[in-house]
XYZ file of C-alpha atoms in Angstrom:
267
model
C 46.478 44.630 -63.928
C 48.516 42.861 -60.789
C 46.479 41.169 -57.601
C 47.785 43.078 -54.538
C 45.935 43.317 -50.574
C 45.690 45.298 -48.507
C 46.667 44.777 -44.844
C 42.964 45.467 -43.450
C 42.194 42.614 -44.732
C 44.093 40.903 -42.296
C 42.763 40.213 -38.345
C 43.757 42.987 -36.155
C 46.951 42.884 -35.334
C 48.555 40.996 -37.844
C 52.015 42.153 -38.366
C 53.760 43.264 -41.860
C 55.748 40.189 -41.790
C 52.882 38.123 -40.858
C 50.769 39.670 -44.120
C 53.284 39.310 -46.074
C 53.739 35.534 -45.315
C 50.309 35.223 -45.611
C 50.120 36.218 -48.977
C 52.939 34.688 -50.435
C 52.135 33.139 -53.820
C 48.876 34.178 -54.010
C 49.202 37.711 -54.857
C 51.922 39.944 -56.489
C 51.786 42.827 -54.050
C 51.130 44.207 -50.536
C 49.491 47.618 -49.436
C 50.839 48.958 -46.040
C 48.903 50.771 -42.953
C 50.967 53.654 -41.636
C 49.439 54.012 -38.592
C 50.577 56.205 -35.124
C 52.133 53.406 -33.253
C 52.536 51.123 -35.665
C 55.151 49.060 -37.324
C 55.056 52.083 -40.393
C 54.836 55.657 -38.341
C 56.719 58.612 -38.121
C 58.610 56.955 -35.678
C 59.390 54.055 -37.570
C 63.221 54.134 -38.462
C 64.681 54.205 -41.990
C 66.288 51.160 -41.240
C 63.441 49.618 -39.674
C 61.550 50.326 -43.223
C 64.386 49.077 -45.399
C 63.960 46.309 -42.908
C 60.809 45.389 -43.978
C 61.504 46.015 -47.445
C 64.312 43.444 -47.502
C 61.631 40.491 -46.050
C 59.043 41.473 -48.940
C 61.183 41.419 -51.653
C 62.754 38.333 -50.493
C 59.201 36.657 -50.021
C 58.661 37.601 -53.724
C 56.234 40.630 -52.339
C 56.164 44.241 -52.873
C 54.858 46.883 -51.490
C 54.103 49.053 -54.128
C 51.625 51.403 -52.478
C 50.849 52.849 -48.302
C 47.653 53.486 -46.663
C 46.053 55.677 -43.658
C 43.043 56.109 -41.261
C 45.160 58.763 -39.886
C 43.504 61.311 -42.025
C 40.413 60.944 -40.739
C 41.289 62.326 -37.376
C 43.977 64.962 -38.679
C 41.721 66.327 -41.573
C 44.102 68.150 -44.382
C 41.001 70.266 -44.908
C 40.027 71.093 -41.045
C 39.733 74.696 -39.620
C 41.398 73.196 -36.926
C 45.468 74.293 -37.511
C 47.015 72.210 -35.568
C 45.564 68.830 -36.259
C 45.925 69.875 -40.061
C 49.198 70.461 -39.848
C 49.266 66.861 -38.175
C 48.366 65.259 -41.222
C 50.842 67.162 -43.408
C 53.001 65.665 -41.491
C 51.721 62.070 -41.573
C 51.363 62.424 -45.531
C 55.227 63.299 -45.533
C 56.357 60.557 -43.018
C 54.051 57.992 -45.900
C 56.085 59.228 -48.710
C 59.257 59.339 -46.982
C 58.329 55.688 -46.026
C 57.186 54.887 -49.446
C 60.399 56.100 -51.467
C 62.337 54.166 -48.702
C 60.245 50.990 -49.210
C 60.109 51.434 -53.254
C 56.686 52.364 -53.354
C 55.176 54.588 -56.528
C 51.725 56.378 -54.305
C 50.153 57.160 -51.012
C 46.775 56.574 -50.856
C 45.405 60.218 -49.211
C 42.169 61.068 -48.072
C 41.687 64.641 -48.857
C 39.220 66.030 -46.655
C 36.322 65.449 -44.310
C 33.053 67.720 -45.024
C 30.892 67.837 -41.612
C 28.497 70.572 -40.108
C 32.012 72.084 -38.829
C 33.814 72.459 -42.023
C 31.461 73.262 -44.954
C 31.772 72.189 -48.574
C 33.578 75.245 -49.773
C 36.108 75.252 -47.470
C 37.064 71.808 -47.339
C 37.436 71.663 -50.539
C 39.872 75.373 -50.916
C 41.891 73.988 -47.322
C 42.792 70.205 -48.878
C 43.829 72.290 -51.878
C 46.057 74.248 -49.928
C 47.080 71.200 -48.673
C 47.880 69.330 -51.165
C 49.506 71.790 -52.711
C 52.068 71.813 -49.754
C 52.497 68.241 -49.879
C 52.929 68.694 -53.672
C 56.843 70.004 -53.445
C 57.958 66.943 -51.154
C 55.895 64.090 -53.182
C 58.211 65.143 -56.268
C 61.315 65.332 -53.815
C 60.810 61.705 -53.005
C 59.575 60.522 -55.927
C 56.128 59.488 -55.119
C 52.768 59.469 -56.059
C 49.405 60.991 -54.108
C 46.883 58.798 -54.925
C 43.674 61.008 -53.963
C 40.823 58.369 -52.968
C 37.326 58.277 -53.372
C 35.677 57.959 -50.189
C 32.550 57.830 -47.736
C 33.086 61.220 -46.357
C 30.663 63.870 -48.640
C 33.529 65.100 -50.491
C 34.001 64.854 -54.269
C 30.590 63.855 -54.896
C 30.861 63.811 -59.101
C 33.870 62.164 -61.585
C 33.910 65.093 -63.343
C 34.510 67.241 -59.510
C 36.768 63.830 -59.053
C 39.016 64.297 -62.306
C 38.975 68.070 -61.931
C 39.598 68.620 -58.757
C 42.985 66.433 -59.652
C 44.058 68.358 -62.677
C 43.680 71.709 -60.728
C 47.234 70.745 -59.101
C 48.421 70.647 -62.350
C 50.895 67.772 -61.248
C 52.204 64.396 -62.602
C 52.542 63.787 -58.623
C 48.895 64.110 -57.662
C 46.792 61.561 -58.996
C 43.870 59.791 -58.137
C 43.364 56.517 -56.006
C 40.068 55.297 -57.329
C 37.956 52.756 -55.233
C 35.561 50.317 -57.464
C 33.258 50.056 -54.425
C 32.803 53.656 -52.989
C 31.147 55.206 -55.289
C 28.283 52.297 -55.916
C 26.024 53.616 -53.471
C 25.487 56.961 -55.818
C 27.184 56.137 -59.505
C 28.773 53.345 -61.759
C 32.251 52.877 -61.558
C 32.693 52.252 -65.174
C 31.625 55.530 -65.902
C 33.956 57.280 -63.334
C 36.915 54.918 -64.512
C 36.400 56.460 -68.296
C 36.100 60.064 -66.829
C 39.482 60.020 -64.715
C 41.084 57.893 -66.873
C 44.846 58.482 -66.990
C 44.945 60.270 -63.118
C 44.493 57.045 -62.189
C 47.087 55.362 -60.802
C 45.729 53.005 -58.251
C 42.917 50.834 -57.657
C 41.379 49.416 -54.764
C 38.785 46.693 -55.535
C 35.631 45.814 -52.974
C 32.052 45.547 -53.660
C 29.032 46.449 -52.561
C 24.741 45.457 -52.049
C 23.040 47.836 -53.192
C 19.944 47.112 -51.724
C 21.251 48.136 -48.467
C 22.380 51.619 -49.593
C 24.640 51.886 -46.266
C 28.225 50.150 -44.161
C 26.909 47.374 -43.841
C 26.615 46.813 -47.873
C 29.991 46.608 -47.948
C 30.626 43.048 -48.955
C 33.174 40.263 -49.936
C 34.288 39.819 -54.529
C 31.610 39.024 -56.224
C 29.285 38.863 -53.699
C 28.004 42.739 -54.696
C 26.669 44.706 -57.288
C 29.532 45.510 -59.022
C 29.715 44.563 -62.837
C 33.424 43.142 -62.472
C 32.976 42.728 -66.687
C 32.652 46.579 -67.324
C 34.639 47.337 -64.541
C 37.757 45.405 -65.985
C 37.054 46.654 -69.544
C 37.029 50.068 -68.909
C 40.010 49.642 -66.802
C 41.592 48.210 -70.174
C 40.014 51.391 -72.082
C 42.024 53.372 -70.411
C 45.378 51.889 -70.714
C 45.563 50.636 -66.898
C 48.073 48.422 -65.872
C 48.618 48.725 -62.072
C 47.685 47.364 -59.345
C 44.398 46.351 -57.605
C 44.662 46.356 -54.155
C 41.827 43.713 -52.456
C 40.213 46.256 -49.568
C 38.225 43.644 -47.938
C 37.163 43.088 -44.197
C 38.820 40.123 -42.971
C 36.881 37.270 -42.724
C 36.359 34.716 -39.627
C 39.247 32.873 -41.118
C 42.414 34.492 -42.682
C 43.612 31.800 -44.353
C 40.533 31.121 -46.526
C 39.402 34.407 -46.637
C 42.892 35.686 -48.770
C 42.924 32.406 -50.553
C 39.409 33.396 -51.303
C 40.055 36.905 -52.396
C 43.327 35.717 -54.746
C 40.839 33.662 -56.392
C 38.084 36.118 -56.869
C 40.436 38.687 -57.691
C 41.589 35.933 -60.528
C 38.111 36.033 -61.468
C 38.315 39.935 -62.006
C 41.502 39.826 -63.763
């Protein structure tokens, strides 16, 4: 398993090149953010994307995955067809950029359950959207990695596993977030159930006593049993990247160095 760090670990406004400079010598890979109006977006040219890859690799950093927050705004599960189509367009853009960057997977939030979009319709509509995207992912040679998040959806490891299996595709896998299950489960149990389906892993920590969003803390300060998590990952044969996804600390340089050292302990 290799250490990776996400764009959101850096202060808002930090460019991709500045992030790469900051994690140089500390991390193996970097997870870039794909956002509207950002450096990586639907408007970014192929040449610009390839320049980012060249800069990263010249500094010994590999971009192995892409993430986005845009699917909270444009859910793949919404009844609003215009927003759903925009979400599909965003994922296609991510897949194309990932291919050029040499990334293996893109993070996808599959759907959002709310008062307007009930659980069953979210299940069906998100499935239809991802099936629509599967052929494009296959053509690009990039995996759609479904992440478990606080979206009131896929609330058990059995359902998460069966949802992934429903696509019967090597290009639809799981992006497992360790900290996101602490409020209602044990990550090591989820890892064993998901098994070979896990293609990427987010590492974050969470204090269960808090019970809400304020419970997310920096690595090694929460309730995650990292020894058991590591044992479970080894047991299922996971050899990919572990990507830190932690809000930036008060001092970026100190924070990034701390995350690197904490991940050394975890690995």
